[in-house]
Short mmCIF file of C-alpha atoms in Angstrom, two decimals:
data_model
loop_
_atom_site.label_atom_id
_atom_site.label_comp_id
_atom_site.label_asym_id
_atom_site.label_seq_id
_atom_site.Cartn_x
_atom_site.Cartn_y
_atom_site.Cartn_z
CA LEU A 15 265.43 -9.96 32.32
CA ARG A 16 269.04 -10.19 30.79
CA GLY A 17 269.59 -6.74 30.54
CA ARG A 18 272.54 -5.33 32.72
CA LYS A 19 270.64 -1.95 33.06
CA TRP A 20 267.29 -0.97 32.48
CA LEU A 21 265.74 2.40 31.62
CA ILE A 22 262.03 2.55 32.57
CA VAL A 23 259.94 5.43 31.49
CA GLY A 24 256.57 6.11 32.85
CA ASP A 25 254.28 8.75 34.69
CA SER A 26 252.42 7.75 38.44
CA LYS A 27 250.30 10.74 37.54
CA GLN A 28 248.97 9.22 34.38
CA VAL A 29 245.99 6.74 33.82
CA SER A 30 247.32 3.26 34.86
CA PRO A 31 246.71 0.51 32.00
CA SER A 32 243.33 -1.30 31.69
CA GLU A 33 242.57 -4.94 32.24
CA ASN A 34 239.47 -4.68 30.52
CA PHE A 35 240.31 -6.83 27.79
CA VAL A 36 241.56 -9.87 30.08
CA SER A 37 239.11 -12.39 30.98
CA GLU A 38 238.99 -13.19 34.73
CA GLU A 39 239.68 -16.76 34.09
CA ARG A 40 243.02 -15.62 32.62
CA LEU A 41 243.89 -13.18 35.17
CA GLU A 42 243.31 -16.20 38.05
CA LYS A 43 246.03 -18.21 36.14
CA LEU A 44 248.04 -15.32 36.38
CA ARG A 45 247.78 -14.75 39.80
CA VAL A 46 248.29 -18.65 40.50
CA GLY A 47 251.61 -18.66 38.77
CA LEU A 48 253.13 -15.65 40.44
CA PRO A 49 255.88 -16.73 42.70
CA GLY A 50 255.34 -16.55 46.28
CA ASP A 51 258.78 -14.50 47.25
CA VAL A 52 258.23 -11.87 44.74
CA GLU A 53 258.27 -8.38 46.40
CA ASN A 54 255.45 -6.40 45.18
CA SER A 55 254.13 -9.05 43.09
CA GLY A 56 250.58 -7.48 42.75
CA PHE A 57 252.58 -4.86 40.33
CA LEU A 58 253.13 -7.55 37.91
CA MET A 59 249.65 -7.87 36.96
CA PRO A 60 247.43 -6.74 33.69
CA GLY A 61 246.00 -3.24 35.46
CA GLN A 62 249.14 -2.71 36.91
CA SER A 63 252.55 -0.34 36.16
CA PHE A 64 255.42 -1.73 35.68
CA PHE A 65 256.80 1.98 36.32
CA GLU A 66 255.27 1.96 39.75
CA TYR A 67 256.94 -1.57 40.27
CA ALA A 68 260.16 -0.20 39.33
CA SER A 69 259.59 2.88 41.36
CA GLN A 70 258.65 0.72 44.71
CA THR A 71 261.44 -1.58 44.30
CA PHE A 72 264.42 0.88 43.44
CA PRO A 73 263.09 4.34 44.56
CA SER A 74 266.54 6.09 44.91
CA THR A 75 267.23 5.15 41.19
CA ARG A 76 264.38 7.57 40.09
CA VAL A 77 264.88 10.68 37.87
CA VAL A 78 262.15 13.17 36.65
CA LEU A 79 261.99 14.99 33.69
CA SER A 80 260.56 18.30 33.41
CA GLU A 81 260.43 18.95 29.84
CA HIS A 82 256.69 18.75 28.23
CA PHE A 83 256.37 18.31 24.54
CA ARG A 84 252.51 16.64 24.63
CA CYS A 85 250.25 19.42 25.51
CA ALA A 86 250.31 23.34 24.82
CA GLU A 87 251.01 25.31 27.66
CA GLU A 88 247.16 26.24 28.65
CA ILE A 89 246.13 22.82 28.35
CA ILE A 90 248.84 21.32 30.95
CA ASP A 91 248.48 24.01 33.38
CA TYR A 92 246.12 22.89 35.37
CA SER A 93 247.88 19.33 35.59
CA ASN A 94 250.89 21.10 36.16
CA ARG A 95 249.85 23.13 38.98
CA ARG A 96 247.56 20.74 40.46
CA PHE A 97 250.01 17.24 40.34
CA TYR A 98 253.36 18.35 39.14
CA ARG A 99 253.83 21.04 41.63
CA ASN A 100 254.68 23.71 38.67
CA LYS A 101 257.56 21.80 37.75
CA LEU A 102 256.64 21.06 34.17
CA VAL A 103 258.01 23.32 31.38
CA PRO A 104 255.63 23.22 28.38
CA LEU A 105 257.87 23.45 24.94
CA ARG A 106 255.57 22.52 22.56
CA VAL A 107 254.43 25.57 20.64
CA GLY A 108 251.53 24.37 18.04
CA ARG A 109 251.70 25.72 14.27
CA ARG A 110 249.12 28.31 13.41
CA GLU A 111 246.85 25.82 11.66
CA GLU A 112 246.92 23.52 14.48
CA ARG A 113 245.76 26.15 17.05
CA LEU A 114 242.22 26.69 18.25
CA ASP A 115 241.56 30.08 20.01
CA PRO A 116 240.99 29.87 23.38
CA PRO A 117 242.48 26.33 24.01
CA VAL A 118 240.39 25.19 26.83
CA VAL A 119 237.11 26.17 27.00
CA ASP A 120 234.44 24.77 29.80
CA VAL A 121 230.84 24.87 29.66
CA TYR A 122 228.78 24.88 32.24
CA LEU A 123 224.99 23.10 31.69
CA GLU A 124 222.28 23.78 34.36
CA ASP A 125 219.97 20.81 32.99
CA GLY A 126 222.73 18.05 33.55
CA GLU A 127 222.11 15.44 35.82
CA LYS A 128 224.05 12.09 35.95
CA VAL A 129 221.51 9.27 36.19
CA GLY A 130 223.65 6.08 36.65
CA LYS A 131 226.39 6.69 34.06
CA THR A 132 225.17 9.03 31.71
CA ASN A 133 224.10 12.33 31.63
CA VAL A 134 221.87 13.42 28.71
CA ALA A 135 222.15 16.88 28.85
CA GLU A 136 226.13 16.76 28.25
CA CYS A 137 225.44 14.53 25.25
CA LYS A 138 223.10 16.47 23.81
CA PHE A 139 225.50 19.60 24.00
CA ILE A 140 228.66 17.69 22.89
CA VAL A 141 226.52 16.35 19.68
CA LYS A 142 224.89 19.65 18.57
CA ASP A 143 228.54 21.56 19.25
CA ILE A 144 230.33 19.17 17.09
CA LYS A 145 227.57 19.12 14.10
CA SER A 146 227.70 22.87 14.33
CA LYS A 147 232.02 22.85 13.88
CA LEU A 148 231.88 20.73 11.31
CA GLU A 149 229.10 22.56 9.28
CA SER A 150 230.56 25.99 9.43
CA GLY A 151 234.06 24.40 8.56
CA GLU A 152 235.62 25.04 12.06
CA TYR A 153 237.10 21.61 12.56
CA GLY A 154 238.39 21.15 9.12
CA GLY A 155 240.80 18.49 8.65
CA LYS A 156 240.88 18.15 12.28
CA THR A 157 240.72 15.07 14.44
CA ILE A 158 238.34 14.53 17.08
CA GLY A 159 237.86 12.64 20.27
CA VAL A 160 235.19 12.58 23.23
CA ILE A 161 235.96 11.45 26.44
CA SER A 162 233.45 9.92 29.12
CA LEU A 163 235.25 10.28 32.63
CA ILE A 164 232.95 7.94 34.01
CA GLY A 165 232.88 4.69 32.06
CA GLU A 166 231.72 3.64 28.82
CA GLU A 167 228.04 4.12 28.91
CA GLN A 168 228.31 7.57 28.51
CA ALA A 169 230.51 7.31 25.70
CA SER A 170 228.51 4.76 24.17
CA LEU A 171 225.61 7.33 24.45
CA ILE A 172 227.38 10.08 22.37
CA ARG A 173 228.66 7.97 19.90
CA GLY A 174 225.38 6.64 19.08
CA GLU A 175 223.83 10.19 18.88
CA LEU A 176 226.82 11.63 17.08
CA LEU A 177 226.88 8.81 14.26
CA ASN A 178 223.18 9.80 13.92
CA ALA A 179 223.65 13.52 13.40
CA VAL A 180 226.95 13.64 11.28
CA GLY A 181 226.94 10.27 9.51
CA GLY A 182 229.65 7.78 9.33
CA GLY A 183 231.52 9.65 6.67
CA ALA A 184 232.49 12.48 9.04
CA PHE A 185 233.80 9.84 11.55
CA ALA A 186 236.10 8.49 8.75
CA THR A 187 236.99 12.14 7.76
CA HIS A 188 237.63 13.35 11.41
CA ASP A 189 238.83 10.40 12.84
CA ILE A 190 236.38 10.42 15.52
CA VAL A 191 236.74 8.58 18.73
CA CYS A 192 234.43 8.10 21.61
CA GLY A 193 235.45 6.08 24.59
CA CYS A 194 236.56 6.23 28.46
CA ALA A 195 239.79 7.29 29.46
CA PRO A 196 241.78 4.56 29.13
CA LYS A 197 241.03 3.92 25.30
CA PHE A 198 242.89 7.44 24.39
CA GLN A 199 246.03 5.91 26.18
CA GLY A 200 249.00 6.75 23.53
CA SER A 201 246.34 8.45 21.48
CA GLU A 202 246.07 12.08 20.08
CA ARG A 203 243.47 14.03 18.51
CA ASP A 204 243.38 17.42 17.48
CA VAL A 205 239.92 18.68 19.21
CA ILE A 206 238.77 16.92 22.82
CA TYR A 207 235.39 17.08 24.42
CA ILE A 208 235.37 15.98 28.08
CA SER A 209 232.15 14.53 29.29
CA VAL A 210 232.67 14.72 33.02
CA VAL A 211 229.21 13.03 33.63
CA ALA A 212 228.91 14.30 37.22
CA SER A 213 226.44 16.55 38.50
CA GLY A 214 225.45 18.77 41.37
CA GLY A 215 224.81 16.29 44.55
CA ASN A 216 226.09 13.53 42.29
CA VAL A 217 229.43 13.17 41.99
CA VAL A 218 231.50 9.51 42.14
CA SER A 219 233.96 9.52 44.61
CA GLN A 220 237.20 9.17 42.50
#
């Protein structure tokens, strides 16, 4: 608050912060404590982004950066086309030992079915594939992440089945994490599996 100038860095296309770990009682105290005359005060609540607040309040001072260092071009390409109007310039070139070829693989499961917030067929495929890759040595020295796009239920299902299949030692060696998207904020893994959970005729609106 004392700064004469601020530099606020963020990305409105990324997942918003999660307020899952803040109790409803605590949130209510925060709501009551907010001054009534603060413009866009809702952006000050947990689960909101201060970057978004600044963007709304000072829209004319926004500068968009185009250089992208985090993902290989093949991985960021879809987001670049869909969300960034092809304005991102991917600059990351992985070392030979980092790269997997092809870098992106999509798998269609004919028997996949979303029931509640889980998809058992996706869980079985992911567990079987990870186990196979570990046993063959293809993922030697690589860290692994599994992201569920619909809540923690699917991630929990995969975590339990995978732990039974490969054991706790493999979880530690490969730093395996299974969770929903916010759990991976600011985190990287060499190999990422995405469980979309949704199936034909049963797709959540978001």
